[in-house]
Coordinates of C-alpha atoms in Angstrom, one line a residue:
Chain W
M234 CA 9.5 -37.5 -0.8
A235 CA 10.3 -36.7 2.8
L236 CA 7.6 -34.0 2.7
D237 CA 5.2 -36.6 1.4
T238 CA 5.8 -39.0 4.3
L239 CA 5.5 -36.1 6.8
Q240 CA 2.2 -35.1 5.3
K241 CA 1.0 -38.7 5.4
Q242 CA 2.1 -38.9 9.0
R243 CA 0.3 -35.7 9.9
R244 CA -2.8 -36.9 8.2
R245 CA -2.6 -40.2 10.1
S246 CA -2.3 -38.5 13.5
G247 CA -5.2 -36.2 12.5
R248 CA -7.3 -39.2 11.7
L249 CA -6.3 -40.8 15.0
R250 CA -7.3 -37.7 16.9
L251 CA -10.6 -37.6 15.1
A252 CA -11.2 -41.2 16.0
G253 CA -10.5 -40.4 19.6
L254 CA -12.9 -37.5 19.6
L255 CA -15.7 -39.1 17.7
G256 CA -15.4 -42.6 18.9
P257 CA -17.0 -42.5 22.3
G258 CA -20.1 -40.6 21.1
A259 CA -20.5 -42.5 17.9
L260 CA -20.1 -45.8 19.8
W261 CA -22.5 -44.9 22.6
L262 CA -25.2 -43.6 20.3
T263 CA -24.9 -46.5 17.9
L264 CA -25.1 -49.1 20.8
F265 CA -27.6 -47.4 23.0
F266 CA -29.7 -45.4 20.6
A267 CA -29.6 -46.8 17.0
M268 CA -29.4 -50.5 18.1
P269 CA -32.5 -50.2 20.3
L270 CA -34.5 -48.7 17.4
V271 CA -33.3 -51.6 15.2
I272 CA -34.5 -54.0 17.9
I273 CA -38.0 -52.6 18.1
L274 CA -38.2 -52.6 14.3
L275 CA -37.2 -56.3 14.4
Y276 CA -39.7 -57.1 17.3
S277 CA -42.5 -55.4 15.4
F278 CA -42.4 -58.3 12.9
M279 CA -42.3 -61.0 15.5
T280 CA -45.0 -63.0 17.3
A281 CA -46.0 -62.4 20.9
G282 CA -45.6 -65.4 23.2
P283 CA -48.1 -66.4 25.9
R284 CA -45.9 -65.4 28.8
G285 CA -45.1 -61.9 27.4
N286 CA -42.0 -63.3 25.6
V287 CA -41.1 -62.7 22.0
I288 CA -41.3 -65.6 19.6
W289 CA -38.9 -65.3 16.7
Q290 CA -41.5 -66.1 14.0
A291 CA -42.0 -63.4 11.4
T292 CA -45.4 -62.0 10.9
F293 CA -47.2 -58.9 9.7
G294 CA -49.9 -59.6 12.3
Q295 CA -49.0 -56.7 14.6
Y296 CA -49.2 -54.2 11.8
A297 CA -52.5 -55.7 10.5
A298 CA -53.9 -55.4 14.0
L299 CA -52.8 -51.7 14.3
F300 CA -54.5 -50.8 11.1
T301 CA -57.8 -52.7 11.5
K302 CA -58.7 -52.7 15.2
D303 CA -60.7 -49.7 16.3
I304 CA -58.9 -49.4 19.6
Y305 CA -55.5 -48.7 17.9
V306 CA -56.9 -46.7 15.0
N307 CA -58.8 -44.5 17.4
A308 CA -55.7 -44.0 19.7
Y309 CA -53.7 -42.8 16.7
T310 CA -56.3 -40.4 15.4
R311 CA -57.0 -39.1 19.0
S312 CA -53.3 -38.5 19.7
I313 CA -52.7 -36.8 16.4
W314 CA -55.8 -34.7 16.7
A315 CA -54.9 -33.6 20.3
S316 CA -51.4 -32.7 19.0
V317 CA -52.8 -30.6 16.2
L318 CA -55.1 -28.8 18.5
T319 CA -52.4 -28.3 21.1
T320 CA -49.9 -27.0 18.5
L321 CA -52.5 -24.6 17.0
I322 CA -53.6 -23.2 20.4
C323 CA -50.0 -22.8 21.5
L324 CA -49.2 -21.0 18.3
L325 CA -52.3 -18.7 18.6
I326 CA -51.5 -17.6 22.2
G327 CA -47.7 -18.0 22.0
Y328 CA -47.1 -15.8 18.9
P329 CA -48.6 -12.7 20.5
L330 CA -46.7 -13.5 23.7
A331 CA -43.4 -13.8 21.9
L332 CA -44.1 -10.6 19.9
F333 CA -44.9 -8.8 23.2
I334 CA -41.5 -9.9 24.7
A335 CA -39.6 -9.0 21.5
R336 CA -41.3 -5.5 21.4
S337 CA -40.7 -4.8 25.1
P338 CA -37.9 -2.3 26.1
Q339 CA -34.5 -4.0 26.2
R340 CA -34.1 -4.1 30.0
W341 CA -37.5 -5.9 30.4
R342 CA -36.8 -8.5 27.8
T343 CA -34.3 -10.6 29.8
P344 CA -36.6 -11.0 32.9
L345 CA -39.6 -11.6 30.7
L346 CA -37.8 -14.3 28.8
F347 CA -36.4 -15.7 32.1
L348 CA -40.0 -16.2 33.2
I349 CA -40.6 -18.4 30.2
L350 CA -37.4 -20.3 30.7
I351 CA -38.3 -21.4 34.3
P352 CA -41.3 -23.5 33.3
F353 CA -39.2 -24.7 30.3
W354 CA -36.7 -26.2 32.8
T355 CA -39.1 -27.3 35.4
N356 CA -40.3 -30.9 35.9
F357 CA -43.2 -31.5 33.5
L358 CA -44.9 -34.0 35.9
V359 CA -44.9 -31.4 38.7
R360 CA -46.3 -28.7 36.5
I361 CA -49.1 -31.0 35.3
Y362 CA -49.8 -32.2 38.9
A363 CA -50.4 -28.6 39.9
W364 CA -53.6 -28.5 37.9
Q365 CA -55.0 -31.4 39.9
I366 CA -55.2 -29.1 42.9
I367 CA -57.1 -26.5 40.9
L368 CA -59.4 -28.8 39.0
S369 CA -60.3 -31.7 41.3
N370 CA -63.8 -32.2 42.6
N371 CA -62.9 -30.6 46.0
G372 CA -60.3 -28.4 44.4
L373 CA -59.9 -24.6 44.2
I374 CA -62.4 -23.9 41.4
N375 CA -65.1 -26.1 42.8
S376 CA -64.7 -24.8 46.4
A377 CA -65.0 -21.3 45.0
L378 CA -68.2 -22.2 43.1
D379 CA -69.5 -23.9 46.2
S380 CA -68.9 -20.9 48.4
L381 CA -70.8 -18.8 45.9
G382 CA -73.7 -21.1 46.1
L383 CA -73.2 -22.4 42.5
P384 CA -73.3 -26.0 41.5
T385 CA -69.9 -27.7 41.3
Q386 CA -68.6 -29.0 38.0
T387 CA -66.7 -32.0 36.9
L388 CA -63.5 -30.5 35.6
L389 CA -60.8 -33.0 36.3
Y390 CA -60.6 -36.3 34.3
T391 CA -62.1 -34.8 31.2
E392 CA -60.9 -34.4 27.7
N393 CA -60.8 -30.7 28.1
A394 CA -58.6 -31.0 31.1
T395 CA -56.2 -33.1 29.0
L396 CA -56.1 -30.4 26.3
L397 CA -55.6 -27.7 28.9
G398 CA -52.7 -29.6 30.5
L399 CA -51.1 -30.2 27.1
V400 CA -51.2 -26.5 26.2
Y401 CA -49.9 -25.5 29.6
G402 CA -47.1 -28.0 29.5
E403 CA -45.9 -27.2 25.9
L404 CA -46.4 -23.4 25.7
P405 CA -42.8 -22.5 26.7
F406 CA -41.5 -24.8 23.9
M407 CA -43.5 -22.8 21.4
V408 CA -42.6 -19.3 22.8
L409 CA -38.8 -19.7 22.9
P410 CA -38.2 -20.5 19.2
L411 CA -40.8 -18.0 18.2
Y412 CA -39.1 -15.3 20.3
A413 CA -35.8 -16.2 18.7
S414 CA -37.1 -15.5 15.2
I415 CA -39.3 -12.5 16.0
E416 CA -36.5 -10.8 17.8
R417 CA -34.4 -10.9 14.6
F418 CA -37.3 -9.6 12.6
D419 CA -36.7 -6.1 11.2
F420 CA -39.8 -4.1 12.2
T421 CA -39.1 -1.3 9.8
L422 CA -40.4 -3.7 7.2
M423 CA -43.8 -3.4 8.8
E424 CA -43.6 0.4 8.5
A425 CA -42.6 0.0 4.9
A426 CA -45.6 -2.2 4.2
A427 CA -47.9 0.4 6.0
D428 CA -46.4 3.2 3.9
L429 CA -47.2 1.2 0.8
G430 CA -50.8 1.1 1.9
A431 CA -51.1 -2.4 3.5
S432 CA -53.3 -2.7 6.6
R433 CA -51.5 -3.9 9.8
W434 CA -53.2 -7.3 9.5
R435 CA -52.2 -7.6 5.8
A436 CA -48.7 -6.5 6.6
F437 CA -48.5 -9.1 9.3
L438 CA -49.8 -11.9 7.1
R439 CA -47.7 -11.0 4.0
V440 CA -44.5 -9.8 5.6
M441 CA -43.9 -10.7 9.2
L442 CA -45.5 -14.2 9.3
P443 CA -43.5 -15.5 6.3
I444 CA -40.2 -14.1 7.6
T445 CA -40.8 -15.5 11.1
M446 CA -41.9 -18.9 9.6
P447 CA -38.8 -20.8 10.7
G448 CA -39.7 -19.9 14.3
V449 CA -43.3 -21.0 13.7
A450 CA -42.0 -24.3 12.2
A451 CA -39.5 -25.0 15.0
G452 CA -42.0 -24.2 17.8
S453 CA -44.7 -26.3 16.1
V454 CA -42.3 -29.3 15.8
L455 CA -41.1 -28.9 19.4
V456 CA -44.7 -28.9 20.6
F457 CA -46.2 -31.5 18.2
I458 CA -43.7 -34.4 18.7
P459 CA -43.8 -34.8 22.4
T460 CA -47.6 -34.4 22.4
V461 CA -48.1 -37.3 20.1
G462 CA -46.3 -39.6 22.5
Q463 CA -47.6 -38.2 25.8
F464 CA -49.3 -40.3 28.4
V465 CA -48.8 -38.4 31.6
V466 CA -51.3 -35.6 30.9
S467 CA -54.1 -37.9 29.7
E468 CA -53.5 -40.0 32.8
L469 CA -53.2 -37.3 35.4
L470 CA -55.8 -34.8 34.0
G471 CA -57.8 -37.0 31.7
G472 CA -58.1 -39.9 34.2
A473 CA -57.0 -42.4 31.5
K474 CA -60.6 -42.7 30.4
V475 CA -59.7 -42.9 26.7
D476 CA -56.5 -44.2 25.2
Y477 CA -53.8 -42.1 23.6
I478 CA -50.9 -43.9 21.9
G479 CA -48.7 -43.2 24.9
N480 CA -51.1 -44.9 27.3
L481 CA -51.3 -47.9 25.0
L482 CA -47.5 -48.1 24.7
Q483 CA -47.1 -48.0 28.5
R484 CA -49.7 -50.7 28.9
L485 CA -48.4 -53.0 26.2
F486 CA -44.8 -52.8 27.5
L487 CA -45.3 -52.5 31.3
R488 CA -48.7 -53.0 32.7
S489 CA -50.7 -55.6 30.8
N490 CA -50.5 -59.2 31.8
P491 CA -48.9 -60.7 29.7
P492 CA -47.2 -57.7 28.0
N493 CA -47.2 -57.7 24.2
W494 CA -43.8 -56.3 23.1
P495 CA -44.2 -57.0 19.4
L496 CA -47.5 -55.2 19.1
G497 CA -46.1 -52.3 21.2
S498 CA -43.0 -52.2 19.0
A499 CA -45.1 -52.0 15.9
M500 CA -47.1 -49.2 17.5
A501 CA -43.9 -47.2 18.3
V502 CA -42.6 -47.8 14.7
V503 CA -45.8 -46.5 13.1
M504 CA -45.8 -43.5 15.4
M505 CA -42.2 -42.7 14.3
A506 CA -43.1 -43.1 10.7
V507 CA -46.2 -40.9 11.0
L508 CA -44.2 -38.2 12.7
M509 CA -41.4 -38.3 10.1
V510 CA -44.0 -37.9 7.3
M511 CA -45.8 -35.1 9.0
I512 CA -42.6 -33.2 9.8
M513 CA -41.4 -33.5 6.2
L514 CA -44.7 -32.3 4.9
Y515 CA -44.7 -29.4 7.4
F516 CA -41.2 -28.2 6.5
R517 CA -42.0 -28.5 2.8
S518 CA -45.1 -26.4 3.2
T519 CA -43.3 -23.7 5.1
T520 CA -40.4 -23.5 2.6
E521 CA -42.9 -23.2 -0.2
E522 CA -44.6 -20.3 1.6
D523 CA -41.3 -18.6 1.8
R524 CA -40.8 -18.6 -1.9
Chain U
M76 CA -35.2 15.7 8.1
I77 CA -36.1 12.1 8.4
E78 CA -37.7 12.7 11.8
A79 CA -39.7 15.5 10.3
T80 CA -41.2 13.4 7.6
S81 CA -42.1 10.7 9.9
Q82 CA -43.8 13.2 12.1
T83 CA -45.8 14.6 9.3
K84 CA -46.8 11.1 8.4
T85 CA -48.1 10.5 11.9
V86 CA -50.1 13.6 11.8
A87 CA -51.4 12.8 8.3
R88 CA -52.4 9.3 9.3
P89 CA -56.1 9.0 10.0
A90 CA -57.0 9.0 13.7
S91 CA -58.6 5.5 13.5
A92 CA -55.3 3.9 12.4
R93 CA -53.5 5.3 15.5
E94 CA -56.3 4.1 17.7
R95 CA -56.0 0.7 16.2
T96 CA -52.2 0.7 16.9
S97 CA -52.7 1.3 20.6
L98 CA -55.6 -1.2 20.6
G99 CA -53.2 -3.8 19.2
G100 CA -50.6 -2.9 21.8
L101 CA -53.2 -3.2 24.5
A102 CA -54.4 -6.6 23.2
L103 CA -50.7 -7.8 23.2
L104 CA -50.3 -6.6 26.8
A105 CA -53.5 -8.2 27.9
N106 CA -52.5 -11.5 26.2
A107 CA -49.1 -11.4 27.9
V108 CA -50.6 -10.7 31.3
L109 CA -53.0 -13.6 30.9
M110 CA -50.3 -16.0 29.6
Y111 CA -47.9 -15.2 32.5
A112 CA -50.8 -15.7 34.9
F113 CA -51.6 -19.0 33.1
L114 CA -48.0 -20.2 33.5
Y115 CA -47.5 -19.1 37.1
V116 CA -50.8 -19.3 39.0
P117 CA -50.7 -23.1 39.1
I118 CA -47.1 -23.1 40.3
A119 CA -47.9 -20.5 43.0
I120 CA -50.9 -22.5 44.1
L121 CA -48.8 -25.6 44.3
V122 CA -46.2 -23.8 46.5
I123 CA -48.9 -22.2 48.7
F124 CA -50.7 -25.5 49.3
S125 CA -47.5 -27.3 50.4
F126 CA -47.9 -25.2 53.6
T127 CA -51.6 -25.8 54.3
S128 CA -52.6 -27.9 57.3
D129 CA -55.5 -29.4 55.2
Q130 CA -54.8 -33.1 55.0
F131 CA -56.1 -33.3 51.4
G132 CA -53.9 -30.5 50.4
V133 CA -56.5 -28.6 48.3
R134 CA -57.8 -26.1 50.9
W135 CA -56.2 -23.4 53.0
T136 CA -56.8 -24.2 56.6
G137 CA -53.7 -22.8 58.2
F138 CA -49.9 -22.7 58.0
T139 CA -47.8 -25.8 58.7
L140 CA -44.4 -27.2 57.9
D141 CA -45.5 -30.7 58.8
W142 CA -45.5 -32.0 55.3
Y143 CA -41.9 -31.0 54.8
A144 CA -40.9 -32.7 58.1
R145 CA -42.8 -35.8 57.0
L146 CA -41.0 -35.7 53.6
F147 CA -37.6 -35.8 55.2
A148 CA -38.7 -38.6 57.5
N149 CA -39.9 -40.7 54.6
Q150 CA -37.1 -43.2 54.0
R151 CA -38.4 -44.4 50.7
L152 CA -38.7 -40.9 49.2
M153 CA -35.3 -39.9 50.5
G154 CA -33.7 -43.0 49.1
A155 CA -35.4 -42.3 45.8
A156 CA -34.1 -38.8 45.9
L157 CA -30.5 -40.0 46.5
N158 CA -30.8 -42.5 43.7
T159 CA -32.0 -39.7 41.3
L160 CA -29.1 -37.5 42.4
Y161 CA -26.6 -40.3 41.9
V162 CA -27.9 -41.1 38.4
A163 CA -27.9 -37.4 37.5
V164 CA -24.3 -36.8 38.6
I165 CA -22.8 -39.8 36.9
S166 CA -24.7 -39.4 33.6
T167 CA -23.9 -35.6 33.6
V168 CA -20.2 -36.2 34.0
A169 CA -20.1 -38.9 31.3
S170 CA -22.4 -37.2 28.8
T171 CA -20.5 -33.9 29.2
I172 CA -17.2 -35.5 28.4
I173 CA -18.5 -37.6 25.5
G174 CA -20.6 -34.7 24.2
T175 CA -17.7 -32.2 24.3
L176 CA -15.4 -34.6 22.4
T177 CA -18.2 -35.3 19.8
A178 CA -18.8 -31.5 19.4
L179 CA -15.1 -30.9 18.8
A180 CA -15.1 -33.7 16.1
M181 CA -18.2 -32.4 14.4
E182 CA -17.0 -28.7 14.3
R183 CA -13.4 -29.2 13.6
Y184 CA -13.2 -32.1 11.2
R185 CA -14.7 -32.9 7.8
F186 CA -15.1 -36.7 7.4
R187 CA -17.1 -39.3 5.6
G188 CA -20.2 -40.2 7.6
R189 CA -20.5 -36.7 9.1
A190 CA -24.0 -36.3 7.8
G191 CA -25.0 -39.7 9.3
M192 CA -23.5 -38.7 12.6
D193 CA -25.4 -35.4 12.5
A194 CA -28.6 -37.4 12.1
L195 CA -27.7 -39.8 14.9
L196 CA -27.1 -36.7 17.1
Y197 CA -30.4 -35.0 16.2
L198 CA -32.7 -38.0 16.4
P199 CA -32.6 -38.3 20.2
I200 CA -33.8 -34.7 20.4
V201 CA -36.6 -35.0 18.0
I202 CA -38.1 -38.4 18.6
P203 CA -40.8 -38.7 21.3
E204 CA -39.2 -39.8 24.6
I205 CA -41.5 -42.7 24.9
V206 CA -40.2 -44.3 21.7
M207 CA -36.7 -44.1 23.1
A208 CA -37.9 -45.6 26.4
V209 CA -39.6 -48.6 24.8
A210 CA -36.7 -49.2 22.4
L211 CA -34.2 -49.1 25.3
L212 CA -36.4 -51.5 27.3
A213 CA -36.6 -53.9 24.5
F214 CA -32.9 -53.6 23.8
S215 CA -32.0 -54.2 27.5
A216 CA -34.1 -57.3 27.6
F217 CA -32.5 -58.5 24.4
A218 CA -29.0 -57.8 25.5
F219 CA -29.5 -59.2 29.0
D220 CA -30.8 -62.5 27.5
L221 CA -27.8 -62.6 25.3
L222 CA -25.4 -61.9 28.2
Q223 CA -27.1 -64.5 30.3
S224 CA -26.7 -67.1 27.7
I225 CA -22.9 -66.4 27.6
T226 CA -22.1 -65.9 31.3
G227 CA -24.9 -68.0 32.7
E228 CA -25.8 -65.3 35.2
P229 CA -29.1 -63.5 35.2
I230 CA -28.9 -59.7 34.9
R231 CA -31.6 -57.3 35.9
R232 CA -32.4 -53.7 35.2
N233 CA -31.0 -51.4 37.8
L234 CA -29.6 -47.9 38.2
T235 CA -26.8 -48.6 35.8
T236 CA -29.4 -49.3 33.0
V237 CA -30.9 -45.9 33.8
I238 CA -27.5 -44.2 33.8
I239 CA -26.7 -45.7 30.4
A240 CA -30.0 -44.5 28.9
H241 CA -29.7 -41.0 30.4
I242 CA -26.2 -40.6 28.9
A243 CA -27.6 -41.7 25.6
F244 CA -30.2 -38.9 25.5
S245 CA -28.0 -36.2 27.2
I246 CA -25.1 -36.5 24.7
S247 CA -27.1 -34.8 21.9
F248 CA -28.1 -31.9 24.1
V249 CA -24.5 -31.3 25.3
V250 CA -23.3 -31.5 21.7
V251 CA -25.8 -28.8 20.6
V252 CA -24.8 -26.4 23.3
V253 CA -21.0 -27.0 23.0
R254 CA -21.2 -26.7 19.2
T255 CA -22.8 -23.3 19.5
S256 CA -19.9 -22.0 21.6
L257 CA -17.4 -23.6 19.1
K258 CA -19.2 -21.8 16.2
N259 CA -18.8 -18.4 18.0
F260 CA -15.1 -19.2 18.5
D261 CA -12.4 -17.0 17.0
R262 CA -10.1 -19.6 15.3
R263 CA -7.3 -17.1 14.9
L264 CA -6.6 -17.4 18.7
E265 CA -5.7 -21.0 18.1
E266 CA -3.5 -20.2 15.1
A267 CA -1.8 -17.5 17.1
A268 CA -1.0 -20.0 19.9
A269 CA 0.4 -22.5 17.3
D270 CA 2.5 -19.7 15.8
L271 CA 3.9 -19.0 19.2
G272 CA 5.0 -22.6 19.4
A273 CA 2.3 -24.2 21.4
N274 CA 1.6 -27.8 20.5
G275 CA -1.9 -29.1 19.9
W276 CA -2.4 -30.2 23.5
Q277 CA -1.2 -26.9 25.0
T278 CA -3.4 -25.0 22.5
F279 CA -6.4 -26.9 23.5
W280 CA -6.0 -26.6 27.3
R281 CA -4.7 -23.0 27.3
I282 CA -6.9 -21.5 24.6
T283 CA -9.8 -23.6 23.4
F284 CA -11.0 -25.1 26.6
P285 CA -11.2 -21.9 28.7
L286 CA -13.1 -20.2 25.8
I287 CA -15.7 -23.0 25.4
L288 CA -16.0 -23.7 29.1
P289 CA -19.2 -21.6 29.5
G290 CA -20.7 -23.8 26.7
I291 CA -19.6 -27.0 28.4
I292 CA -21.0 -25.9 31.8
G293 CA -24.2 -24.8 30.1
G294 CA -24.4 -28.2 28.4
A295 CA -23.7 -30.0 31.7
L296 CA -26.4 -28.1 33.6
L297 CA -28.9 -29.0 30.8
A298 CA -27.9 -32.6 31.0
F299 CA -28.2 -32.5 34.8
T300 CA -31.7 -31.0 34.7
L301 CA -32.8 -33.5 32.0
S302 CA -31.6 -36.4 34.1
L303 CA -33.1 -35.1 37.3
D304 CA -36.5 -34.4 35.7
D305 CA -36.6 -37.4 33.4
F306 CA -39.5 -39.5 34.2
I307 CA -40.5 -41.6 31.1
I308 CA -37.2 -43.4 30.5
S309 CA -36.7 -43.8 34.3
L310 CA -40.1 -45.4 34.5
F311 CA -39.4 -47.9 31.7
L312 CA -35.8 -48.7 32.7
S313 CA -35.5 -48.8 36.4
G314 CA -36.0 -52.3 37.6
P315 CA -38.4 -53.4 40.3
G316 CA -36.0 -52.9 43.3
T317 CA -34.7 -49.4 42.3
S318 CA -36.8 -46.3 42.8
L319 CA -36.2 -42.9 41.4
L320 CA -37.9 -39.7 42.6
P321 CA -39.9 -38.7 39.5
V322 CA -41.2 -42.3 39.3
E323 CA -42.2 -42.3 43.0
V324 CA -43.9 -38.9 42.6
Y325 CA -45.8 -40.3 39.5
N326 CA -47.0 -43.4 41.4
K327 CA -48.3 -41.1 44.2
V328 CA -50.0 -38.4 42.1
R329 CA -51.8 -41.1 40.0
R330 CA -53.9 -41.8 43.1
A331 CA -54.7 -38.4 44.6
V332 CA -53.5 -34.9 45.6
T333 CA -51.6 -35.0 48.9
P334 CA -49.8 -32.2 50.8
E335 CA -46.6 -34.3 50.9
I336 CA -46.6 -34.3 47.1
N337 CA -47.2 -30.6 47.1
A338 CA -44.1 -30.2 49.3
I339 CA -41.8 -32.5 47.3
S340 CA -43.0 -30.8 44.1
T341 CA -42.2 -27.4 45.6
L342 CA -38.7 -28.6 46.4
M343 CA -38.2 -29.9 42.9
L344 CA -39.4 -26.6 41.5
L345 CA -36.9 -24.7 43.6
L346 CA -34.1 -26.9 42.4
S347 CA -35.1 -26.3 38.7
M348 CA -35.2 -22.5 39.3
A349 CA -31.8 -22.6 40.9
L350 CA -30.4 -24.6 38.0
V351 CA -31.9 -22.3 35.3
G352 CA -30.7 -19.3 37.2
L353 CA -27.2 -20.8 37.3
S354 CA -27.2 -21.6 33.6
Q355 CA -28.3 -18.0 32.8
L356 CA -25.5 -16.7 34.9
V357 CA -22.9 -18.8 33.1
Q358 CA -24.2 -17.7 29.8
R359 CA -24.2 -14.0 30.8
R360 CA -20.5 -14.4 31.5
R361 CA -19.8 -15.5 28.0

């Protein structure tokens, strides 16, 4: 009986301690992360007022506009296509780079990895801005062309400049998770495959790639998600000539006169939904390949 | 014996295979050289062109420190830099404390709603930052309207709004880092302390805390960097009167390349390098 009360007391004090540890974080994230998401979900079904206010009148109008008007449909397809391309390019150039680092002698690995970490921690805006110096009409490449007597090219404010900037900005986010899984890979498996008669390429496709798939998936997700929502690169390097979802969101919430928060909210909600579906599909496909 | 067989195998292997091996290695090396150049040439150019006397900042016409001097004389930019630092310090302290507590709860307790909390912790890391930014903007407007109707006083977005938002996204990153160090923790040390008569409080401060301190510092440095570099949430949440450095830089670079921007970018770059160096050093100690 006394033991029982003691146990109950201990459990109660444990529960109190848990509440003390968990409380601040749970409260903060509920209030300042979950609630805001609920608010935009709510706003996305409301009507936009004439002065940029939100009128509490339920409608599916925002979603209808998103799925029927060219400007929005195009922005979604453009953003997703740019993200797919960026992810694929980062994967194609990042995998060999991660492999190179993982295969380097031990004492070289830390400095090589450190060189990937620096851009990872460096301000994205600043890194993208650096390309303006290189690509602008009177920039480095064009002055070099000019001094060689060649005609100058329009490089900045093009779609290709946007893609270049996206790959440049996201590459470290691909390489780091790839390195983490390639580094754990047992390379004697490749020798075993070779001994069994597999070509190097075949051994890579059938042995190494499936085993390092978690790194490929993690890197792809880390690159894909921020790229879908980006607006800085398409503005600084693409010249904001065409709209990506991020540019439209920024305009609808901050710049346009009057702003249209319900439509912007619907746009953000659809983007989240698209991302969730794509991530789920992606992870399902990678786990199936594992089998 | 094993060595011998592997040697015979190498000899037995056709010459073309060995050639391909070295070719593959060469291709890997070439790709790596290109990629490191790709990552670092733009950064190097940015740094070099912060010292050029060319007023457009895109040509090398001679060495000068003028742009740095102008930078420090620019009241607006210096004010923005101070604001950014203030926001970063406060949000780092708060998110490190909250994040560490949350990490302890998640690693040391089994409770109902733990999976939900896990999702709540991972979501801020995986959703695009712009979604969080517009959601927080909408929420702040909603909450301010509500507060105004209660107190009757208008509230506007200011640095505090930005701090609240920065804490909200930093907590998750701190939790991830601290949880890693709690996972690598030898629980027997805590049991030993308890066996020797230490109470829960003493065990935490004498055993647990010093051992997870590198993780906490690592998380704090990450939170600090995230807050310093954050541009998207700051853009959406700082009110009209308050300026933050990344937002100021963004407003300037949208117009043109200028050597002052090259200079401030170089300084921000140096700060990031110092921070990543520091975080590596802390982790090495572990």
